[in-house]
Amino acid sequence: DTEVTQTPKHLVMGMTNKKSLKCEQHMGHRAMYWYKQKAKKPPELMFVYSYEKLSINESVPSRFSPECPNSSLLNLHLHALQPEDSALYLCASSQGYRDAPYEQYFGPGTRLTVT
Amino acid sequence: GENVEQHPSTLSVQEGDSAVIKCTYSDSASNYFPWYKQELGKRPQLIIDIRSNVGEKKDQRIAVTLNKTAKHFSLHITETQPEDSAVYFCAASRFFGNEKLTFGTGTRLTIIP
């Protein structure tokens, strides 16, 4: 299984809502990532988890809260978002240890619209 | 931090001709350089990558070259086909399992039948 899955595919939420994005992989990868991609732009890194610990936070606003419950799952909790947070949210995973193949495999993304 | 520049931003090529996309990076510690293809509404997919101890890598119609001294790397697609139409992103990172990928700004490649 070389797939990263994400749910939901689409999400529309109001600025006062709380929602969560979910990402799952069963490749035994120990590094997982959240990226944000705006239209016609490259993916921008938000968070990196390594061995279920947050290792990189790219100065993301606290209205985005990541969680890694276990080595296969990655969540992104959303609260009090702004319309400019509307984007495609991509999850990725990689083997996650030194000298290992470093390919990052991307999930299909969640298209988020904040109204 | 790392900065990756990518050119051109758009490229139109006649079917069967070759396409070349170029990237430069700023961090001399970067030593892993993947290329991703992203079709409209789909996920980025790795098409080829190169590590800093290699100067060139080829996979069928796709090749990547790396010049560490000049800090630039290029993607070459030969015998282009309509299905090659997509946005291509270069990226750079350090060769550790939990490091970030810094992406270039992307090239929209259109293959003209």
PDB file of C-alpha atoms in Angstrom:
ATOM      1  CA  ASP A   1       0.000   0.000   0.000  1.00  0.00           C
ATOM      2  CA  THR A   2       1.718   3.165  -1.202  1.00  0.00           C
ATOM      3  CA  GLU A   3      -1.136   5.517  -0.600  1.00  0.00           C
ATOM      4  CA  VAL A   4      -1.833   8.439   1.672  1.00  0.00           C
ATOM      5  CA  THR A   5      -5.540   9.005   2.219  1.00  0.00           C
ATOM      6  CA  GLN A   6      -7.275  12.179   3.375  1.00  0.00           C
ATOM      7  CA  THR A   7     -10.788  12.915   4.548  1.00  0.00           C
ATOM      8  CA  PRO A   8     -12.933  14.771   3.820  1.00  0.00           C
ATOM      9  CA  LYS A   9     -12.306  15.598   0.166  1.00  0.00           C
ATOM     10  CA  HIS A  10     -14.184  18.869   0.460  1.00  0.00           C
ATOM     11  CA  LEU A  11     -15.087  20.961   3.483  1.00  0.00           C
ATOM     12  CA  VAL A  12     -17.048  24.168   3.802  1.00  0.00           C
ATOM     13  CA  MET A  13     -17.016  25.821   7.188  1.00  0.00           C
ATOM     14  CA  GLY A  14     -17.998  29.083   8.770  1.00  0.00           C
ATOM     15  CA  MET A  15     -15.581  31.263  10.657  1.00  0.00           C
ATOM     16  CA  THR A  16     -16.975  30.148  14.020  1.00  0.00           C
ATOM     17  CA  ASN A  17     -16.947  26.411  13.276  1.00  0.00           C
ATOM     18  CA  LYS A  18     -14.567  23.755  14.563  1.00  0.00           C
ATOM     19  CA  LYS A  19     -13.620  21.021  12.158  1.00  0.00           C
ATOM     20  CA  SER A  20     -10.846  18.479  11.667  1.00  0.00           C
ATOM     21  CA  LEU A  21      -8.961  17.120   8.688  1.00  0.00           C
ATOM     22  CA  LYS A  22      -7.716  13.568   8.779  1.00  0.00           C
ATOM     23  CA  CYS A  23      -4.766  11.891   7.095  1.00  0.00           C
ATOM     24  CA  GLU A  24      -3.780   8.232   7.159  1.00  0.00           C
ATOM     25  CA  GLN A  25      -0.938   6.136   5.789  1.00  0.00           C
ATOM     26  CA  HIS A  26      -0.038   2.466   6.214  1.00  0.00           C
ATOM     27  CA  MET A  27       3.423   2.478   4.682  1.00  0.00           C
ATOM     28  CA  GLY A  28       5.220   2.430   8.026  1.00  0.00           C
ATOM     29  CA  HIS A  29       6.396   5.993   7.463  1.00  0.00           C
ATOM     30  CA  ARG A  30       7.543   7.853  10.541  1.00  0.00           C
ATOM     31  CA  ALA A  31       7.431  11.403   9.195  1.00  0.00           C
ATOM     32  CA  MET A  32       4.166  13.115   8.287  1.00  0.00           C
ATOM     33  CA  TYR A  33       3.543  16.598   6.965  1.00  0.00           C
ATOM     34  CA  TRP A  34       0.817  19.159   6.468  1.00  0.00           C
ATOM     35  CA  TYR A  35       1.081  21.519   3.514  1.00  0.00           C
ATOM     36  CA  LYS A  36      -1.233  24.325   2.412  1.00  0.00           C
ATOM     37  CA  GLN A  37      -1.620  25.051  -1.290  1.00  0.00           C
ATOM     38  CA  LYS A  38      -3.348  28.109  -2.680  1.00  0.00           C
ATOM     39  CA  ALA A  39      -4.467  28.193  -6.300  1.00  0.00           C
ATOM     40  CA  LYS A  40      -1.608  28.425  -8.808  1.00  0.00           C
ATOM     41  CA  LYS A  41       0.970  28.351  -6.008  1.00  0.00           C
ATOM     42  CA  PRO A  42       3.343  25.678  -4.728  1.00  0.00           C
ATOM     43  CA  PRO A  43       2.614  23.722  -1.547  1.00  0.00           C
ATOM     44  CA  GLU A  44       3.793  25.516   1.584  1.00  0.00           C
ATOM     45  CA  LEU A  45       4.894  23.509   4.580  1.00  0.00           C
ATOM     46  CA  MET A  46       2.879  24.005   7.763  1.00  0.00           C
ATOM     47  CA  PHE A  47       3.953  21.214  10.156  1.00  0.00           C
ATOM     48  CA  VAL A  48       6.219  18.187  10.314  1.00  0.00           C
ATOM     49  CA  TYR A  49       5.782  15.285  12.699  1.00  0.00           C
ATOM     50  CA  SER A  50       8.671  12.919  13.217  1.00  0.00           C
ATOM     51  CA  TYR A  51       8.066   9.762  15.248  1.00  0.00           C
ATOM     52  CA  GLU A  52       4.759  11.237  16.417  1.00  0.00           C
ATOM     53  CA  LYS A  53       6.441  14.365  17.769  1.00  0.00           C
ATOM     54  CA  LEU A  54       6.046  17.818  16.294  1.00  0.00           C
ATOM     55  CA  SER A  55       9.452  18.700  14.859  1.00  0.00           C
ATOM     56  CA  ILE A  56       8.693  21.692  12.642  1.00  0.00           C
ATOM     57  CA  ASN A  57       6.033  24.388  12.949  1.00  0.00           C
ATOM     58  CA  GLU A  58       6.408  26.983  10.230  1.00  0.00           C
ATOM     59  CA  SER A  59       4.969  29.787  12.380  1.00  0.00           C
ATOM     60  CA  VAL A  60       1.437  28.675  11.634  1.00  0.00           C
ATOM     61  CA  PRO A  61      -1.384  30.603  13.405  1.00  0.00           C
ATOM     62  CA  SER A  62      -2.819  28.843  16.457  1.00  0.00           C
ATOM     63  CA  ARG A  63      -6.211  28.465  14.757  1.00  0.00           C
ATOM     64  CA  PHE A  64      -4.540  25.461  13.082  1.00  0.00           C
ATOM     65  CA  SER A  65      -3.736  22.730  15.598  1.00  0.00           C
ATOM     66  CA  PRO A  66      -2.025  19.536  14.456  1.00  0.00           C
ATOM     67  CA  GLU A  67      -2.207  16.201  16.219  1.00  0.00           C
ATOM     68  CA  CYS A  68      -0.503  12.878  15.619  1.00  0.00           C
ATOM     69  CA  PRO A  69      -2.377  10.215  17.640  1.00  0.00           C
ATOM     70  CA  ASN A  70      -0.218   7.375  16.296  1.00  0.00           C
ATOM     71  CA  SER A  71       2.316   6.628  13.597  1.00  0.00           C
ATOM     72  CA  SER A  72      -0.360   6.145  10.924  1.00  0.00           C
ATOM     73  CA  LEU A  73      -2.644   9.073  11.625  1.00  0.00           C
ATOM     74  CA  LEU A  74      -2.322  12.809  11.362  1.00  0.00           C
ATOM     75  CA  ASN A  75      -5.062  15.296  12.148  1.00  0.00           C
ATOM     76  CA  LEU A  76      -5.391  19.012  11.606  1.00  0.00           C
ATOM     77  CA  HIS A  77      -7.887  20.721  13.903  1.00  0.00           C
ATOM     78  CA  LEU A  78      -9.382  23.939  12.608  1.00  0.00           C
ATOM     79  CA  HIS A  79     -11.009  26.659  14.673  1.00  0.00           C
ATOM     80  CA  ALA A  80     -12.017  30.275  13.990  1.00  0.00           C
ATOM     81  CA  LEU A  81     -10.574  30.240  10.482  1.00  0.00           C
ATOM     82  CA  GLN A  82     -10.545  33.219   8.161  1.00  0.00           C
ATOM     83  CA  PRO A  83     -11.686  33.296   4.508  1.00  0.00           C
ATOM     84  CA  GLU A  84      -8.029  33.606   3.438  1.00  0.00           C
ATOM     85  CA  ASP A  85      -7.432  30.155   4.931  1.00  0.00           C
ATOM     86  CA  SER A  86      -9.430  28.663   2.074  1.00  0.00           C
ATOM     87  CA  ALA A  87      -7.018  26.392   0.207  1.00  0.00           C
ATOM     88  CA  LEU A  88      -6.111  22.814  -0.613  1.00  0.00           C
ATOM     89  CA  TYR A  89      -4.633  21.114   2.445  1.00  0.00           C
ATOM     90  CA  LEU A  90      -2.240  18.352   1.568  1.00  0.00           C
ATOM     91  CA  CYS A  91      -0.899  15.663   3.824  1.00  0.00           C
ATOM     92  CA  ALA A  92       2.329  13.833   2.987  1.00  0.00           C
ATOM     93  CA  SER A  93       4.476  11.126   4.533  1.00  0.00           C
ATOM     94  CA  SER A  94       8.008   9.823   4.151  1.00  0.00           C
ATOM     95  CA  GLN A  95      10.124   7.127   5.749  1.00  0.00           C
ATOM     96  CA  GLY A  96      11.451   9.684   8.144  1.00  0.00           C
ATOM     97  CA  TYR A  97      14.886   8.521   9.176  1.00  0.00           C
ATOM     98  CA  ARG A  98      18.400   9.419   8.188  1.00  0.00           C
ATOM     99  CA  ASP A  99      19.753   7.814   5.041  1.00  0.00           C
ATOM    100  CA  ALA A 100      16.401   6.339   4.136  1.00  0.00           C
ATOM    101  CA  PRO A 101      14.747   7.076   0.796  1.00  0.00           C
ATOM    102  CA  TYR A 102      13.287  10.480   1.288  1.00  0.00           C
ATOM    103  CA  GLU A 103      10.396  10.534  -1.154  1.00  0.00           C
ATOM    104  CA  GLN A 104       7.384  12.362   0.200  1.00  0.00           C
ATOM    105  CA  TYR A 105       4.104  10.808  -0.849  1.00  0.00           C
ATOM    106  CA  PHE A 106       1.160  13.186  -1.003  1.00  0.00           C
ATOM    107  CA  GLY A 107      -2.465  12.537  -0.249  1.00  0.00           C
ATOM    108  CA  PRO A 108      -5.221  13.840  -2.558  1.00  0.00           C
ATOM    109  CA  GLY A 109      -5.879  16.812  -0.322  1.00  0.00           C
ATOM    110  CA  THR A 110      -8.880  18.414   1.336  1.00  0.00           C
ATOM    111  CA  ARG A 111     -10.337  21.405  -0.468  1.00  0.00           C
ATOM    112  CA  LEU A 112     -11.310  23.795   2.322  1.00  0.00           C
ATOM    113  CA  THR A 113     -13.614  26.771   1.851  1.00  0.00           C
ATOM    114  CA  VAL A 114     -14.137  29.188   4.736  1.00  0.00           C
ATOM    115  CA  THR A 115     -17.267  31.327   4.475  1.00  0.00           C
TER     116      THR A 115
ATOM    117  CA  GLY B   1      16.299  29.367   4.929  1.00  0.00           C
ATOM    118  CA  GLU B   2      16.211  27.744   1.526  1.00  0.00           C
ATOM    119  CA  ASN B   3      14.908  29.675  -1.503  1.00  0.00           C
ATOM    120  CA  VAL B   4      14.133  27.904  -4.779  1.00  0.00           C
ATOM    121  CA  GLU B   5      13.578  29.815  -8.008  1.00  0.00           C
ATOM    122  CA  GLN B   6      11.995  28.150 -11.033  1.00  0.00           C
ATOM    123  CA  HIS B   7      11.822  29.186 -14.696  1.00  0.00           C
ATOM    124  CA  PRO B   8       9.903  29.506 -16.888  1.00  0.00           C
ATOM    125  CA  SER B   9       6.517  29.954 -15.265  1.00  0.00           C
ATOM    126  CA  THR B  10       4.746  28.789 -18.426  1.00  0.00           C
ATOM    127  CA  LEU B  11       6.023  26.686 -21.287  1.00  0.00           C
ATOM    128  CA  SER B  12       4.272  25.577 -24.466  1.00  0.00           C
ATOM    129  CA  VAL B  13       5.886  22.858 -26.510  1.00  0.00           C
ATOM    130  CA  GLN B  14       4.890  21.131 -29.721  1.00  0.00           C
ATOM    131  CA  GLU B  15       4.109  17.439 -29.218  1.00  0.00           C
ATOM    132  CA  GLY B  16       7.216  15.370 -29.787  1.00  0.00           C
ATOM    133  CA  ASP B  17       9.597  18.195 -28.943  1.00  0.00           C
ATOM    134  CA  SER B  18      11.623  18.501 -25.741  1.00  0.00           C
ATOM    135  CA  ALA B  19      10.859  20.628 -22.683  1.00  0.00           C
ATOM    136  CA  VAL B  20      13.375  21.978 -20.183  1.00  0.00           C
ATOM    137  CA  ILE B  21      12.584  23.525 -16.795  1.00  0.00           C
ATOM    138  CA  LYS B  22      15.293  25.090 -14.654  1.00  0.00           C
ATOM    139  CA  CYS B  23      15.622  25.698 -10.918  1.00  0.00           C
ATOM    140  CA  THR B  24      18.182  27.343  -8.693  1.00  0.00           C
ATOM    141  CA  TYR B  25      18.543  26.955  -4.943  1.00  0.00           C
ATOM    142  CA  SER B  26      20.265  28.996  -2.282  1.00  0.00           C
ATOM    143  CA  ASP B  27      21.155  26.619   0.577  1.00  0.00           C
ATOM    144  CA  SER B  28      24.424  24.804  -0.056  1.00  0.00           C
ATOM    145  CA  ALA B  29      23.381  22.214   2.560  1.00  0.00           C
ATOM    146  CA  SER B  30      20.468  21.058   0.373  1.00  0.00           C
ATOM    147  CA  ASN B  31      21.259  17.711  -1.133  1.00  0.00           C
ATOM    148  CA  TYR B  32      17.978  16.214  -2.288  1.00  0.00           C
ATOM    149  CA  PHE B  33      16.087  17.597  -5.297  1.00  0.00           C
ATOM    150  CA  PRO B  34      12.756  16.070  -6.315  1.00  0.00           C
ATOM    151  CA  TRP B  35      10.456  17.037  -9.167  1.00  0.00           C
ATOM    152  CA  TYR B  36       6.704  16.804  -8.796  1.00  0.00           C
ATOM    153  CA  LYS B  37       3.996  16.801 -11.445  1.00  0.00           C
ATOM    154  CA  GLN B  38       0.583  18.111 -10.473  1.00  0.00           C
ATOM    155  CA  GLU B  39      -2.394  17.771 -12.763  1.00  0.00           C
ATOM    156  CA  LEU B  40      -5.392  20.024 -12.267  1.00  0.00           C
ATOM    157  CA  GLY B  41      -7.253  19.118  -9.096  1.00  0.00           C
ATOM    158  CA  LYS B  42      -4.875  16.281  -8.219  1.00  0.00           C
ATOM    159  CA  ARG B  43      -2.088  15.612  -5.774  1.00  0.00           C
ATOM    160  CA  PRO B  44       1.567  16.350  -6.510  1.00  0.00           C
ATOM    161  CA  GLN B  45       3.248  13.167  -7.738  1.00  0.00           C
ATOM    162  CA  LEU B  46       6.973  12.537  -7.641  1.00  0.00           C
ATOM    163  CA  ILE B  47       8.290  11.920 -11.133  1.00  0.00           C
ATOM    164  CA  ILE B  48      12.037  11.910 -10.562  1.00  0.00           C
ATOM    165  CA  ASP B  49      14.548  12.962  -7.949  1.00  0.00           C
ATOM    166  CA  ILE B  50      18.290  13.403  -7.641  1.00  0.00           C
ATOM    167  CA  ARG B  51      20.720  13.465  -4.749  1.00  0.00           C
ATOM    168  CA  SER B  52      23.741  15.686  -4.502  1.00  0.00           C
ATOM    169  CA  ASN B  53      26.258  12.900  -5.070  1.00  0.00           C
ATOM    170  CA  VAL B  54      24.853  12.331  -8.568  1.00  0.00           C
ATOM    171  CA  GLY B  55      25.128  14.678 -11.545  1.00  0.00           C
ATOM    172  CA  GLU B  56      22.447  13.217 -13.764  1.00  0.00           C
ATOM    173  CA  LYS B  57      19.607  10.732 -13.567  1.00  0.00           C
ATOM    174  CA  LYS B  58      17.352   9.438 -16.302  1.00  0.00           C
ATOM    175  CA  ASP B  59      14.065   7.546 -16.306  1.00  0.00           C
ATOM    176  CA  GLN B  60      12.741   6.831 -19.795  1.00  0.00           C
ATOM    177  CA  ARG B  61      11.748  10.209 -21.301  1.00  0.00           C
ATOM    178  CA  ILE B  62      12.564  12.183 -18.150  1.00  0.00           C
ATOM    179  CA  ALA B  63      15.998  13.277 -16.969  1.00  0.00           C
ATOM    180  CA  VAL B  64      17.299  15.570 -14.276  1.00  0.00           C
ATOM    181  CA  THR B  65      20.723  17.209 -14.128  1.00  0.00           C
ATOM    182  CA  LEU B  66      22.349  18.825 -11.115  1.00  0.00           C
ATOM    183  CA  ASN B  67      25.177  21.351 -10.962  1.00  0.00           C
ATOM    184  CA  LYS B  68      26.134  21.671  -7.288  1.00  0.00           C
ATOM    185  CA  THR B  69      28.726  24.342  -7.916  1.00  0.00           C
ATOM    186  CA  ALA B  70      26.238  26.624  -9.618  1.00  0.00           C
ATOM    187  CA  LYS B  71      23.388  25.454  -7.376  1.00  0.00           C
ATOM    188  CA  HIS B  72      21.025  24.696 -10.184  1.00  0.00           C
ATOM    189  CA  PHE B  73      19.166  21.668 -11.464  1.00  0.00           C
ATOM    190  CA  SER B  74      17.013  21.042 -14.499  1.00  0.00           C
ATOM    191  CA  LEU B  75      14.241  18.758 -15.676  1.00  0.00           C
ATOM    192  CA  HIS B  76      14.340  17.506 -19.248  1.00  0.00           C
ATOM    193  CA  ILE B  77      11.355  15.832 -20.896  1.00  0.00           C
ATOM    194  CA  THR B  78      11.934  14.386 -24.363  1.00  0.00           C
ATOM    195  CA  GLU B  79       9.381  13.257 -26.957  1.00  0.00           C
ATOM    196  CA  THR B  80       6.640  15.157 -25.147  1.00  0.00           C
ATOM    197  CA  GLN B  81       3.088  13.826 -25.183  1.00  0.00           C
ATOM    198  CA  PRO B  82      -0.269  15.504 -24.434  1.00  0.00           C
ATOM    199  CA  GLU B  83      -0.417  13.716 -21.065  1.00  0.00           C
ATOM    200  CA  ASP B  84       2.734  15.571 -20.026  1.00  0.00           C
ATOM    201  CA  SER B  85       0.615  18.743 -19.759  1.00  0.00           C
ATOM    202  CA  ALA B  86       0.568  19.703 -16.071  1.00  0.00           C
ATOM    203  CA  VAL B  87       2.226  21.970 -13.526  1.00  0.00           C
ATOM    204  CA  TYR B  88       5.731  20.884 -12.586  1.00  0.00           C
ATOM    205  CA  PHE B  89       7.361  21.841  -9.286  1.00  0.00           C
ATOM    206  CA  CYS B  90      10.985  21.486  -8.383  1.00  0.00           C
ATOM    207  CA  ALA B  91      11.943  21.274  -4.730  1.00  0.00           C
ATOM    208  CA  ALA B  92      14.982  21.112  -2.494  1.00  0.00           C
ATOM    209  CA  SER B  93      15.696  19.776   0.946  1.00  0.00           C
ATOM    210  CA  ARG B  94      18.399  18.399   3.158  1.00  0.00           C
ATOM    211  CA  PHE B  95      18.735  14.632   3.015  1.00  0.00           C
ATOM    212  CA  PHE B  96      17.216  13.762   6.342  1.00  0.00           C
ATOM    213  CA  GLY B  97      13.907  12.047   6.812  1.00  0.00           C
ATOM    214  CA  ASN B  98      12.140  14.835   8.627  1.00  0.00           C
ATOM    215  CA  GLU B  99      13.227  17.913   6.792  1.00  0.00           C
ATOM    216  CA  LYS B 100      10.979  20.261   4.868  1.00  0.00           C
ATOM    217  CA  LEU B 101      10.672  20.449   1.126  1.00  0.00           C
ATOM    218  CA  THR B 102      10.987  23.966  -0.271  1.00  0.00           C
ATOM    219  CA  PHE B 103       9.197  24.190  -3.590  1.00  0.00           C
ATOM    220  CA  GLY B 104       9.828  26.338  -6.616  1.00  0.00           C
ATOM    221  CA  THR B 105       6.994  28.468  -7.940  1.00  0.00           C
ATOM    222  CA  GLY B 106       5.960  25.964 -10.597  1.00  0.00           C
ATOM    223  CA  THR B 107       5.937  25.708 -14.391  1.00  0.00           C
ATOM    224  CA  ARG B 108       2.729  25.215 -16.311  1.00  0.00           C
ATOM    225  CA  LEU B 109       3.667  22.980 -19.231  1.00  0.00           C
ATOM    226  CA  THR B 110       1.282  22.753 -22.174  1.00  0.00           C
ATOM    227  CA  ILE B 111       1.878  20.242 -24.941  1.00  0.00           C
ATOM    228  CA  ILE B 112       0.391  21.383 -28.236  1.00  0.00           C
ATOM    229  CA  PRO B 113      -0.889  18.420 -30.316  1.00  0.00           C
TER     230      PRO B 113
END
